CSV table of C-alpha atoms and ligand atoms in Angstrom, one decimal:
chain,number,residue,atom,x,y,z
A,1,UNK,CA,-31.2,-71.7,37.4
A,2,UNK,CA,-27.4,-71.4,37.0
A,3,UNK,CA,-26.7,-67.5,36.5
A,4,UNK,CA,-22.8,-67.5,37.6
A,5,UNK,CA,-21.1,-65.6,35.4
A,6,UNK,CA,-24.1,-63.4,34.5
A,7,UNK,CA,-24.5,-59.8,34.4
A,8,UNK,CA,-27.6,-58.0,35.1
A,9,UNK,CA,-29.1,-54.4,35.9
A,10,UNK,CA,-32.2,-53.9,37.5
A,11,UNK,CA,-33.9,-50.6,37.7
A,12,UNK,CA,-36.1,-49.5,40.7
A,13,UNK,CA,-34.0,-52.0,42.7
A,14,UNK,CA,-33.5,-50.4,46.1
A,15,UNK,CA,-36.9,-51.2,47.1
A,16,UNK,CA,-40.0,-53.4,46.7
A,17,UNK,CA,-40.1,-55.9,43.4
A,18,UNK,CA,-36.4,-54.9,42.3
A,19,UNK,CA,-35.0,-55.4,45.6
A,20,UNK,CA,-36.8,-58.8,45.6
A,21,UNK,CA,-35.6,-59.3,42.2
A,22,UNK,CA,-31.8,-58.1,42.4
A,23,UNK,CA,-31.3,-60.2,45.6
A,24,UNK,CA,-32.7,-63.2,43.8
A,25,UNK,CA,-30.5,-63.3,40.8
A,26,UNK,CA,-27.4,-62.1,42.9
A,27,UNK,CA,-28.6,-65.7,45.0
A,28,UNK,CA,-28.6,-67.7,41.6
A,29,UNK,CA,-24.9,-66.3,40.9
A,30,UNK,CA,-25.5,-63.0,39.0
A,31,UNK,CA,-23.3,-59.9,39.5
A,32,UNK,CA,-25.8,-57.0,39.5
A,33,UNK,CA,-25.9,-53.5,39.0
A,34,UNK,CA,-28.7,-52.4,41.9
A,35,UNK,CA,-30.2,-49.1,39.7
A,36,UNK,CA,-32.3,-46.7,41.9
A,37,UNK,CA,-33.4,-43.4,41.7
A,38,UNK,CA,-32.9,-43.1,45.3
A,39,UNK,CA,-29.0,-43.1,45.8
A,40,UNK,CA,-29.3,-44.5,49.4
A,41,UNK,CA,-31.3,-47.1,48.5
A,42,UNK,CA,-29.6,-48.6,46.2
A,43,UNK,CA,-26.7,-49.1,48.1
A,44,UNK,CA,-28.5,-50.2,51.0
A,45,UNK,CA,-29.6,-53.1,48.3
A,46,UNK,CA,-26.0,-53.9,47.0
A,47,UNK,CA,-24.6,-53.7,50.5
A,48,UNK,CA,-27.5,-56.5,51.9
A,49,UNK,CA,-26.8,-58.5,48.6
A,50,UNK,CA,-23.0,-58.0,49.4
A,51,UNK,CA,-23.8,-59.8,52.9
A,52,UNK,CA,-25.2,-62.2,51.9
A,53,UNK,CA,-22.1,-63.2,49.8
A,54,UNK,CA,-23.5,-62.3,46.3
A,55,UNK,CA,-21.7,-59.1,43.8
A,56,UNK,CA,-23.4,-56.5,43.1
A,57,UNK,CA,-22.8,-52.4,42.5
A,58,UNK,CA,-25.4,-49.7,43.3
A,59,UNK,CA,-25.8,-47.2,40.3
A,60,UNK,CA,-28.0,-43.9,41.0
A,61,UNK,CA,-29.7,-42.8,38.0
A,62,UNK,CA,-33.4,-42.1,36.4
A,63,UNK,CA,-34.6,-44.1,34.1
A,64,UNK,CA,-36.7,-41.5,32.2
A,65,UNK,CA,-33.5,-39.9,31.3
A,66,UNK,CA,-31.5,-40.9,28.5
A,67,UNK,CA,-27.8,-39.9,29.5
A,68,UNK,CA,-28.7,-42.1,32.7
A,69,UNK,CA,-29.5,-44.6,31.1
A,70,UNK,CA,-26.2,-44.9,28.7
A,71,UNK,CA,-24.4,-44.3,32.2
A,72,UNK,CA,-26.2,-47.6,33.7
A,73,UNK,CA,-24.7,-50.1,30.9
A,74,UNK,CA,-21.7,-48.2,31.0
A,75,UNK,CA,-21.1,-48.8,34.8
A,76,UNK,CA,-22.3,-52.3,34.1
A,77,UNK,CA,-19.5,-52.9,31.5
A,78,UNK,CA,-16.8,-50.9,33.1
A,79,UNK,CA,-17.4,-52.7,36.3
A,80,UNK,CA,-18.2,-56.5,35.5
A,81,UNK,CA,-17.3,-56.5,31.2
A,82,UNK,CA,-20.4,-56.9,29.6
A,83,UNK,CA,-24.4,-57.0,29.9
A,84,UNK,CA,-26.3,-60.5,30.0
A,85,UNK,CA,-29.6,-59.4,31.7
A,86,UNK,CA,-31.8,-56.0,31.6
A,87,UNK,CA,-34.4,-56.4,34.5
A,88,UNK,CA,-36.6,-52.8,33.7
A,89,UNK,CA,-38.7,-52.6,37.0
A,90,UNK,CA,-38.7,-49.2,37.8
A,91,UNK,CA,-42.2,-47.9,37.7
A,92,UNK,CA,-44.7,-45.0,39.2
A,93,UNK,CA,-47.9,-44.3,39.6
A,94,UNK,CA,-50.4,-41.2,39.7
A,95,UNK,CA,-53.5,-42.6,39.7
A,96,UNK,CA,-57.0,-40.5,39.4
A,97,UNK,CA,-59.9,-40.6,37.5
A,98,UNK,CA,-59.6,-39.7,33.7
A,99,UNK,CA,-62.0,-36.9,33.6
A,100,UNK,CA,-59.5,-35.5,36.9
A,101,UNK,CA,-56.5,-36.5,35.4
A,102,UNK,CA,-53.6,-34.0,35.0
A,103,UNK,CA,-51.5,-33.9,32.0
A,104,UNK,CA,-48.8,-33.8,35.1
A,105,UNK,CA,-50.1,-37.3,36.4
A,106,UNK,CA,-50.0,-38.8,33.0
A,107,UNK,CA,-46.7,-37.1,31.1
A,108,UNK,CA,-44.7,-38.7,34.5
A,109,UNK,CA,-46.5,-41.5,34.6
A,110,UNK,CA,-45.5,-42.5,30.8
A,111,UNK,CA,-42.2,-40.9,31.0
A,112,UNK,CA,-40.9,-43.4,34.2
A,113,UNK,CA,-42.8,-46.7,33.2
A,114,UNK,CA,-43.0,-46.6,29.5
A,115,UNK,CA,-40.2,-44.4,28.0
A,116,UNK,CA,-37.7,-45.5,30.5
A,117,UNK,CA,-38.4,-49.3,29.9
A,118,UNK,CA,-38.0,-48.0,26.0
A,119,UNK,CA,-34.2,-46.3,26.7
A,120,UNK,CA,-33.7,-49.1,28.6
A,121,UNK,CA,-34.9,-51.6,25.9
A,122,UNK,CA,-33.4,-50.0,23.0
A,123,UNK,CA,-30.0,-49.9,24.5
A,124,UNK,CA,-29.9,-53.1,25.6
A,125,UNK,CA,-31.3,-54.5,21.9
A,126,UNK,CA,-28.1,-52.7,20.5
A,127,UNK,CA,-25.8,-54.3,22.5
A,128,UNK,CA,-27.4,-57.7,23.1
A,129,UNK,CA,-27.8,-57.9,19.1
A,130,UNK,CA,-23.8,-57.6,19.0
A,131,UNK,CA,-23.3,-60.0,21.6
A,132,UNK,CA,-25.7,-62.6,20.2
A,133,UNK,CA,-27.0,-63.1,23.5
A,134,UNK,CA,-29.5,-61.6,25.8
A,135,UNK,CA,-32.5,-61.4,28.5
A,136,UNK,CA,-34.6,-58.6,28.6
A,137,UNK,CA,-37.6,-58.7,31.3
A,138,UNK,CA,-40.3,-56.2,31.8
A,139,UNK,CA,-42.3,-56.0,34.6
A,140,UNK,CA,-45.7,-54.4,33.1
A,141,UNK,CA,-49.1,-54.9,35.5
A,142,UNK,CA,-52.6,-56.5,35.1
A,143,UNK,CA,-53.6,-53.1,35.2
A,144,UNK,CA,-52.4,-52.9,31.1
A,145,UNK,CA,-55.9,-54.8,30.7
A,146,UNK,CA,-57.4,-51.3,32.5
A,147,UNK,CA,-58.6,-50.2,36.0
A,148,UNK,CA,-60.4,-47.6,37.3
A,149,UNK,CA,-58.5,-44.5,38.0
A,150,UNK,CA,-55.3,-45.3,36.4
A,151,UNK,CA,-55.5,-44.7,33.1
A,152,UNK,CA,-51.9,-43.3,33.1
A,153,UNK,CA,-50.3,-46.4,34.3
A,154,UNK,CA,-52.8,-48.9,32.6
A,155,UNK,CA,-51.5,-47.4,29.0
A,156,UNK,CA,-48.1,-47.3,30.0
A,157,UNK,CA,-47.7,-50.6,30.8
A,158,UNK,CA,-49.6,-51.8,27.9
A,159,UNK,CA,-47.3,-50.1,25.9
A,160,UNK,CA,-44.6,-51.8,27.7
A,161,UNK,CA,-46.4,-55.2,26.3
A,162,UNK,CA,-46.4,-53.7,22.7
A,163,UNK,CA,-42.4,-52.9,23.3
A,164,UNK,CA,-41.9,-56.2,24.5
A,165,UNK,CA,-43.8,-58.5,21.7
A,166,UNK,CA,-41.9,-55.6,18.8
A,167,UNK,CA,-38.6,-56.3,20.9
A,168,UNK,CA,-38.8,-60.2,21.0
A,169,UNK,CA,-39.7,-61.0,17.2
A,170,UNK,CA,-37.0,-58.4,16.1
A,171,UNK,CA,-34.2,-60.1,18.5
A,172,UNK,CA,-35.0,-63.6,18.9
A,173,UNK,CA,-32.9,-64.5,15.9
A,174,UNK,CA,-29.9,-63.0,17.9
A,175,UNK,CA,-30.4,-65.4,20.4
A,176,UNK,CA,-32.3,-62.3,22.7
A,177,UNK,CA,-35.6,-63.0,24.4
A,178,UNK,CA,-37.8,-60.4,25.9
A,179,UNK,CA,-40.6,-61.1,28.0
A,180,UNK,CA,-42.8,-59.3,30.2
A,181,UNK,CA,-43.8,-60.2,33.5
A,182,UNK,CA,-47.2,-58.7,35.1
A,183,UNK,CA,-47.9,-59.1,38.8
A,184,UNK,CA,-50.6,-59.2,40.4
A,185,UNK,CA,-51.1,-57.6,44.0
A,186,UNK,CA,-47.4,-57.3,45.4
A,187,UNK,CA,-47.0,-56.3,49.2
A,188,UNK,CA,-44.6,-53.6,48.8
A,189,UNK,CA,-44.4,-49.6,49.5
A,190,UNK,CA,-46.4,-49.1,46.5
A,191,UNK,CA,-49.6,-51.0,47.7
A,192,UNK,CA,-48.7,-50.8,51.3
A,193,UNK,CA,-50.3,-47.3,50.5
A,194,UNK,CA,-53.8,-48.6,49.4
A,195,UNK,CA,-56.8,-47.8,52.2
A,196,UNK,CA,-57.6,-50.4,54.0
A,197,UNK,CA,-61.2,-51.6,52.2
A,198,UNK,CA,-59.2,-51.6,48.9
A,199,UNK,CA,-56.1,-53.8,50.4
A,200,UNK,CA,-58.6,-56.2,51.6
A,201,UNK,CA,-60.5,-56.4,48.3
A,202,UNK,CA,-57.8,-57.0,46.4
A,203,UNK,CA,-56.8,-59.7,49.0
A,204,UNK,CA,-60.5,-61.2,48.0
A,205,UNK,CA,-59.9,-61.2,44.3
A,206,UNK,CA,-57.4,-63.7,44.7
A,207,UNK,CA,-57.3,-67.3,45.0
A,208,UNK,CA,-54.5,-67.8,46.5
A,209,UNK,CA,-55.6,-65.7,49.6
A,210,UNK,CA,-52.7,-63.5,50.2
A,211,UNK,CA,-50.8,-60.8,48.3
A,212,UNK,CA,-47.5,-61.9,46.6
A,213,UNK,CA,-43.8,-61.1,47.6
A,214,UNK,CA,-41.5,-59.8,45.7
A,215,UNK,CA,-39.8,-63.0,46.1
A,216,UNK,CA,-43.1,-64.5,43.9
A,217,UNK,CA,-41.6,-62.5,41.2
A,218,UNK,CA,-38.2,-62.8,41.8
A,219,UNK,CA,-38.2,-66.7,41.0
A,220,UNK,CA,-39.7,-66.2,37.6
A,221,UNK,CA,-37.5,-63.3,36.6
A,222,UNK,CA,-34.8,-65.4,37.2
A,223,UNK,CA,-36.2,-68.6,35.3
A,224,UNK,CA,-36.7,-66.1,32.3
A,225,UNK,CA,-33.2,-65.0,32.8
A,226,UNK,CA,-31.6,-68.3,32.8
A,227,UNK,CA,-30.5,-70.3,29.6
A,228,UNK,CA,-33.1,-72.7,30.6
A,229,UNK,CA,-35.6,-70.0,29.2
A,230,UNK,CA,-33.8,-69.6,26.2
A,231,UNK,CA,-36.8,-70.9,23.5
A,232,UNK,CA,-39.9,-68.4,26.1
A,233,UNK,CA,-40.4,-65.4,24.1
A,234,UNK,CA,-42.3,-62.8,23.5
A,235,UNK,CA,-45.1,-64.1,26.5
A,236,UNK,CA,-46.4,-62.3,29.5
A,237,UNK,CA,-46.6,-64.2,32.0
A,238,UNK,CA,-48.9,-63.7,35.0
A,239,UNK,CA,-47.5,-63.5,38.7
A,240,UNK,CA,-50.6,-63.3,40.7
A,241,UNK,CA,-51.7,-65.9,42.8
A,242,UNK,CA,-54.1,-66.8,40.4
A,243,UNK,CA,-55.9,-63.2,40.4
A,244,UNK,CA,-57.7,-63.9,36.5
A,245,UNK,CA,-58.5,-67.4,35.8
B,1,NAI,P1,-42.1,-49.3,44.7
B,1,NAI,O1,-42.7,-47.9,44.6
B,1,NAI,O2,-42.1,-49.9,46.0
B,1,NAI,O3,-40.6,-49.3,44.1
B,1,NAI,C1,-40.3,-48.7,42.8
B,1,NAI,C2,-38.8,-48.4,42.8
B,1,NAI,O4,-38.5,-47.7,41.6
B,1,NAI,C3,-38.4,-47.4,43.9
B,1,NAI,O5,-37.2,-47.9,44.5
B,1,NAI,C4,-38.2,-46.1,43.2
B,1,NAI,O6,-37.2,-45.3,43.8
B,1,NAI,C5,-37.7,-46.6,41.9
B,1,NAI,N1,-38.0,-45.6,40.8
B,1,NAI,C6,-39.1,-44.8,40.7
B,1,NAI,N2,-38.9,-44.0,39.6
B,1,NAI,C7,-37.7,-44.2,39.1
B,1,NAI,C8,-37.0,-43.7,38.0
B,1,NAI,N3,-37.5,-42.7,37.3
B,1,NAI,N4,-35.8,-44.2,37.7
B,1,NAI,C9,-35.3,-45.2,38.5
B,1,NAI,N5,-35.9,-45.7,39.5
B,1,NAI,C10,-37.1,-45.2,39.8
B,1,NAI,O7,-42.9,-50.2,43.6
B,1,NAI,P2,-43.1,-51.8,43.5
B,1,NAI,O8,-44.4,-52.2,44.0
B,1,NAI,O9,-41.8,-52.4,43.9
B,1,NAI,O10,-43.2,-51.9,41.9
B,1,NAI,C11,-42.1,-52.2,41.0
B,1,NAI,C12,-42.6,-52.4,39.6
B,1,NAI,O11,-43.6,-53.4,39.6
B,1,NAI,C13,-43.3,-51.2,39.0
B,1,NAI,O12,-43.0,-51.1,37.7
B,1,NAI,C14,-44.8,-51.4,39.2
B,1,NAI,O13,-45.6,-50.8,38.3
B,1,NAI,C15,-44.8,-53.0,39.1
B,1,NAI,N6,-46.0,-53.6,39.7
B,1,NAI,C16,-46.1,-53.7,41.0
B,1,NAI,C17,-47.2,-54.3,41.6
B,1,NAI,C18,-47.4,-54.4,43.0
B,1,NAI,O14,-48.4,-55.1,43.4
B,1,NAI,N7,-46.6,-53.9,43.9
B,1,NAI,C19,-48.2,-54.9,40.7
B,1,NAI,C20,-48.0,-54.8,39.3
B,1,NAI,C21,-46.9,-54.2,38.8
């Protein structure tokens, strides 16, 4: 998995999946653009990729806002020419049970994780269409098949599957794939936060008999982002130790 020469951006990346994820394509040869809500963060992920002898620039911006979003591919182009690879991992979640749910809970819920990954997919269609070339990668959830009390974040990332099956049969004839990736039970600060009965259920559920790294993901992300990947399309592809069989 050759990715010198490559550009990418990753969203969310100063912690969990994306840092996982940004480290691993800088490894492979990438030069990435570490996006993050949290300013510090994100520069705390392009300085450890930096160390380690990889390129990469942190970007501060929120995904759920449009003029961020133009100011991510901008920074990518200004600073490294041109945009190969759109990694949109930035996600949240609110969970509670429907009949408690808050149209709060559920308007941020969509706005992060569904309309971001759509600003972030739309812009990079545009300019991946001109370029003839392209990877977009969506990291959606095995919650998009539904689970109890997150009906917020179960719809918004089976609306990022929807976006991502619309986005690959409209670009794959400009040489663009888009795929989605949904993991299973990742140990980051997101499910570091689940009580300890439910960490150790979800440990149960799953074959493998651990929780994934974002390393796990990392590997497939940038498979899917090589030009080995070029004829996948359109699939989403489990990373879960085997969770569904
Ligand atoms: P996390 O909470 O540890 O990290 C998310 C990152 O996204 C943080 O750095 C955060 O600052 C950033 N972020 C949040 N809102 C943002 C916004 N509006 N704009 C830009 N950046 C923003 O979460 P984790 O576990 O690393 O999850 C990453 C992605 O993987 C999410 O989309 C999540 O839904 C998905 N996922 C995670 C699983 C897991 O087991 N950890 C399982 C399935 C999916």
């Amino acid at each position: 998995m050759n990715l010198k020469g490559k550009v990418a951006i990753v969203t969310g990346a100063g912690r969990g999946l994306g840092k996982g994820i940004a480290a691993k394509l800088a490894k492979e040869g990438a030069k990435v653009i570490v996006s993050d809500i949290v300013a510090e963060n994100a520069e705390e992920c392009a300085k450890e990729i930096k160390a380690e002898g990889g390129e990469a620039t942190a970007f501060c911006g929120n995904v759920a806002k449009l003029e961020d979003v133009n100011a991510a591919f901008d920074a990518a182009v200004n600073t490294y020419g041109k945009i190969d690879i759109v990694v949109n991992n930035a996600g949240i979640n609110k969970d509670a049970m429907l009949h408690k749910m808050a149209d709060e809970q559920w308007n941020a819920v969509i706005a992060v994780n569904l309309t971001g990954t759509f600003y972030m997919t739309r812009e990079a269609a545009k300019r991946m269409r001109e370029q003839g070339s392209g990877r977009i990668i969506n990291i959606s959830s095995m919650s998009w098949m539904g689970n109890i009390g997150q009906s917020n974040y179960a719809a918004s990332k089976a609306g990022v599957i929807g976006l991502t099956k619309t986005a690959a049969r409209e670009l794959a004839k400009k040489d663009v794939t888009c795929n989605a990736i949904c993991p299973g039970f990742i140990e980051t600060d997101m499910t570091r936060g689940v009580p300890e009965k439910v960490w150790d259920l979800m440990i149960s559920k799953i074959p493998a008999g651990r929780a994934g790294s974002p390393e796990d993901v990392g590997n497939l992300v940038a498979f899917l982002a090589s030009d080995e990947a070029s004829y996948i399309n359109g699939q989403i592809i489990e990373v879960s130790g085997g969770m569904v069989l």
